[in-house]
PDB file of C-alpha atoms in Angstrom:
ATOM      1  CA  MET A   1     114.175 115.673 103.697  1.00 83.00           C
ATOM      2  CA  ARG A   2     112.027 118.236 101.991  1.00 86.00           C
ATOM      3  CA  THR A   3     114.470 118.778  99.136  1.00 89.00           C
ATOM      4  CA  LEU A   4     114.871 115.084  98.325  1.00 90.00           C
ATOM      5  CA  CYS A   5     111.153 114.334  98.598  1.00 92.00           C
ATOM      6  CA  SER A   6     110.224 117.376  96.522  1.00 93.00           C
ATOM      7  CA  SER A   7     112.640 116.295  93.797  1.00 94.00           C
ATOM      8  CA  THR A   8     110.996 112.869  93.705  1.00 94.00           C
ATOM      9  CA  LEU A   9     107.522 114.410  93.522  1.00 95.00           C
ATOM     10  CA  ILE A  10     108.484 116.726  90.665  1.00 96.00           C
ATOM     11  CA  GLY A  11     109.898 113.742  88.771  1.00 95.00           C
ATOM     12  CA  GLU A  12     106.594 111.968  89.327  1.00 95.00           C
ATOM     13  CA  PHE A  13     104.750 115.013  88.018  1.00 96.00           C
ATOM     14  CA  PHE A  14     106.421 114.563  84.643  1.00 96.00           C
ATOM     15  CA  VAL A  15     106.019 110.767  84.610  1.00 94.00           C
ATOM     16  CA  ILE A  16     102.287 111.125  85.295  1.00 94.00           C
ATOM     17  CA  GLY A  17     101.997 113.592  82.425  1.00 95.00           C
ATOM     18  CA  PHE A  18     103.755 111.230  80.043  1.00 94.00           C
ATOM     19  CA  ALA A  19     101.657 108.303  81.278  1.00 93.00           C
ATOM     20  CA  ALA A  20      98.545 110.339  80.519  1.00 94.00           C
ATOM     21  CA  LEU A  21      99.703 110.715  76.927  1.00 94.00           C
ATOM     22  CA  VAL A  22     100.076 106.937  76.711  1.00 92.00           C
ATOM     23  CA  ALA A  23      96.702 106.342  78.395  1.00 91.00           C
ATOM     24  CA  MET A  24      94.972 108.554  75.806  1.00 92.00           C
ATOM     25  CA  LYS A  25      95.751 105.870  73.211  1.00 92.00           C
ATOM     26  CA  ASP A  26      93.418 103.458  75.070  1.00 90.00           C
ATOM     27  CA  PRO A  27      90.070 103.512  73.235  1.00 91.00           C
ATOM     28  CA  ASP A  28      88.218 102.538  76.442  1.00 90.00           C
ATOM     29  CA  LEU A  29      89.310 105.707  78.249  1.00 90.00           C
ATOM     30  CA  SER A  30      87.967 109.132  77.387  1.00 92.00           C
ATOM     31  CA  THR A  31      90.442 111.951  76.998  1.00 93.00           C
ATOM     32  CA  ALA A  32      88.580 114.002  79.602  1.00 94.00           C
ATOM     33  CA  THR A  33      88.791 111.211  82.174  1.00 92.00           C
ATOM     34  CA  VAL A  34      92.490 110.634  81.537  1.00 93.00           C
ATOM     35  CA  TRP A  35      93.344 114.297  81.959  1.00 94.00           C
ATOM     36  CA  LEU A  36      91.053 114.768  84.947  1.00 95.00           C
ATOM     37  CA  VAL A  37      92.661 111.904  86.873  1.00 93.00           C
ATOM     38  CA  SER A  38      96.175 112.738  85.684  1.00 94.00           C
ATOM     39  CA  GLY A  39      95.679 116.432  86.362  1.00 95.00           C
ATOM     40  CA  ILE A  40      94.578 115.746  89.928  1.00 95.00           C
ATOM     41  CA  ALA A  41      97.576 113.461  90.476  1.00 94.00           C
ATOM     42  CA  MET A  42      99.935 116.034  88.975  1.00 96.00           C
ATOM     43  CA  PHE A  43      98.441 118.753  91.168  1.00 96.00           C
ATOM     44  CA  LEU A  44      98.891 116.532  94.231  1.00 94.00           C
ATOM     45  CA  CYS A  45     102.565 116.061  93.374  1.00 95.00           C
ATOM     46  CA  VAL A  46     103.131 119.811  93.379  1.00 95.00           C
ATOM     47  CA  ALA A  47     100.892 120.457  96.409  1.00 94.00           C
ATOM     48  CA  LEU A  48     102.650 117.769  98.440  1.00 94.00           C
ATOM     49  CA  CYS A  49     105.939 119.598  97.962  1.00 93.00           C
ATOM     50  CA  GLY A  50     104.523 122.341 100.164  1.00 92.00           C
ATOM     51  CA  VAL A  51     103.134 120.138 102.931  1.00 93.00           C
ATOM     52  CA  LEU A  52     105.927 117.609 103.366  1.00 90.00           C
ATOM     53  CA  THR A  53     107.067 119.021 106.688  1.00 87.00           C
ATOM     54  CA  ARG A  54     103.555 119.080 108.147  1.00 91.00           C
ATOM     55  CA  PRO A  55     102.013 116.145 109.988  1.00 91.00           C
ATOM     56  CA  GLY A  56     100.776 113.566 107.509  1.00 91.00           C
ATOM     57  CA  GLY A  57     102.710 114.986 104.572  1.00 92.00           C
ATOM     58  CA  VAL A  58     104.924 111.932 104.171  1.00 93.00           C
ATOM     59  CA  ALA A  59     101.918 109.609 104.605  1.00 94.00           C
ATOM     60  CA  LEU A  60     100.126 111.432 101.778  1.00 94.00           C
ATOM     61  CA  GLY A  61     103.243 110.913  99.696  1.00 94.00           C
ATOM     62  CA  TRP A  62     103.025 107.168 100.373  1.00 95.00           C
ATOM     63  CA  ALA A  63      99.361 107.214  99.323  1.00 95.00           C
ATOM     64  CA  LEU A  64     100.397 108.868  96.064  1.00 94.00           C
ATOM     65  CA  GLN A  65     103.030 106.159  95.523  1.00 95.00           C
ATOM     66  CA  ILE A  66     100.396 103.446  95.969  1.00 96.00           C
ATOM     67  CA  ALA A  67      98.067 105.225  93.547  1.00 94.00           C
ATOM     68  CA  LEU A  68     100.889 105.530  91.025  1.00 93.00           C
ATOM     69  CA  ILE A  69     101.559 101.789  91.199  1.00 95.00           C
ATOM     70  CA  ALA A  70      97.823 101.065  90.947  1.00 95.00           C
ATOM     71  CA  SER A  71      97.631 103.152  87.773  1.00 91.00           C
ATOM     72  CA  GLY A  72      99.401 100.223  86.125  1.00 91.00           C
ATOM     73  CA  ILE A  73      95.914  98.793  85.605  1.00 93.00           C
ATOM     74  CA  PHE A  74      95.466 101.324  82.793  1.00 88.00           C
ATOM     75  CA  VAL A  75      99.072 101.827  81.696  1.00 89.00           C
ATOM     76  CA  PRO A  76     101.013  98.618  82.476  1.00 91.00           C
ATOM     77  CA  THR A  77     104.374 100.387  82.398  1.00 90.00           C
ATOM     78  CA  MET A  78     103.257 102.301  85.475  1.00 92.00           C
ATOM     79  CA  TYR A  79     103.616  99.163  87.593  1.00 94.00           C
ATOM     80  CA  PHE A  80     107.336  99.394  86.941  1.00 95.00           C
ATOM     81  CA  MET A  81     107.567 103.203  87.104  1.00 94.00           C
ATOM     82  CA  GLY A  82     105.442 103.289  90.254  1.00 93.00           C
ATOM     83  CA  ALA A  83     107.707 100.763  91.936  1.00 96.00           C
ATOM     84  CA  ILE A  84     110.769 102.782  90.929  1.00 96.00           C
ATOM     85  CA  PHE A  85     109.278 105.966  92.356  1.00 95.00           C
ATOM     86  CA  ALA A  86     108.139 104.186  95.526  1.00 95.00           C
ATOM     87  CA  GLY A  87     111.758 103.141  96.021  1.00 96.00           C
ATOM     88  CA  LEU A  88     112.918 106.685  95.366  1.00 95.00           C
ATOM     89  CA  TRP A  89     110.293 107.963  97.814  1.00 95.00           C
ATOM     90  CA  TRP A  90     111.544 105.577 100.498  1.00 96.00           C
ATOM     91  CA  ALA A  91     115.135 106.647  99.880  1.00 95.00           C
ATOM     92  CA  SER A  92     114.167 110.326  99.927  1.00 94.00           C
ATOM     93  CA  VAL A  93     112.371 109.983 103.258  1.00 93.00           C
ATOM     94  CA  HIS A  94     114.985 107.705 104.839  1.00 93.00           C
ATOM     95  CA  TYR A  95     118.103 109.570 103.804  1.00 94.00           C
ATOM     96  CA  GLY A  96     116.417 112.963 104.036  1.00 89.00           C
ATOM     97  CA  LYS A  97     115.768 112.370 107.744  1.00 90.00           C
ATOM     98  CA  LYS A  98     119.391 111.366 108.240  1.00 93.00           C
ATOM     99  CA  ILE A  99     120.570 114.519 106.487  1.00 90.00           C
ATOM    100  CA  ASP A 100     118.230 116.661 108.605  1.00 86.00           C
ATOM    101  CA  GLU A 101     119.570 115.029 111.782  1.00 90.00           C
ATOM    102  CA  ALA A 102     123.152 115.632 110.685  1.00 90.00           C
ATOM    103  CA  LYS A 103     122.376 119.276 109.914  1.00 89.00           C
ATOM    104  CA  ALA A 104     120.795 119.702 113.344  1.00 87.00           C
ATOM    105  CA  ARG A 105     123.852 118.171 115.046  1.00 90.00           C
ATOM    106  CA  PHE A 106     126.168 120.382 113.033  1.00 90.00           C
ATOM    107  CA  ALA A 107     124.149 123.499 113.883  1.00 86.00           C
ATOM    108  CA  THR A 108     124.437 122.825 117.628  1.00 88.00           C
ATOM    109  CA  GLN A 109     128.203 122.363 117.594  1.00 83.00           C
ATOM    110  CA  PRO A 110     130.141 125.366 118.843  1.00 78.00           C
ATOM    111  CA  THR A 111     132.102 127.156 116.176  1.00 74.00           C
ATOM    112  CA  GLN A 112     135.806 127.720 116.615  1.00 72.00           C
ATOM    113  CA  ASP A 113     136.966 131.174 115.703  1.00 64.00           C
ATOM    114  CA  SER A 114     140.226 131.217 113.870  1.00 56.00           C
ATOM    115  CA  PRO A 115     142.890 133.570 115.217  1.00 60.00           C
ATOM    116  CA  SER A 116     142.881 136.819 113.307  1.00 59.00           C
ATOM    117  CA  GLY A 117     146.641 137.282 113.474  1.00 52.00           C
ATOM    118  CA  ALA A 118     146.376 140.935 112.533  1.00 53.00           C
TER     119      ALA A 118
END
């Protein structure tokens, strides 16, 4: 699960950075505010990669997905991008757990040694 979720978070890192560039064009938003909020979100994406396997890590990822969708208030395209990444996040968590379960089952199976024949 960690690999799939981390890949999604790193993709979000870049999308947030590009969204910040778009948000800077808004005359109502100061450049400092845009980069402060975007920088925090980008930092959270990277930091979450390290805490995914800890309790609450996935829930924090969901909170980030909600915040990403809500950022559509300032950059309307983010409604769409946030929804896409929320779907990717769901898929990463769902299928990542299945992969982890399959790996655990495979690891507990006894190995069969092949005859050496020598």
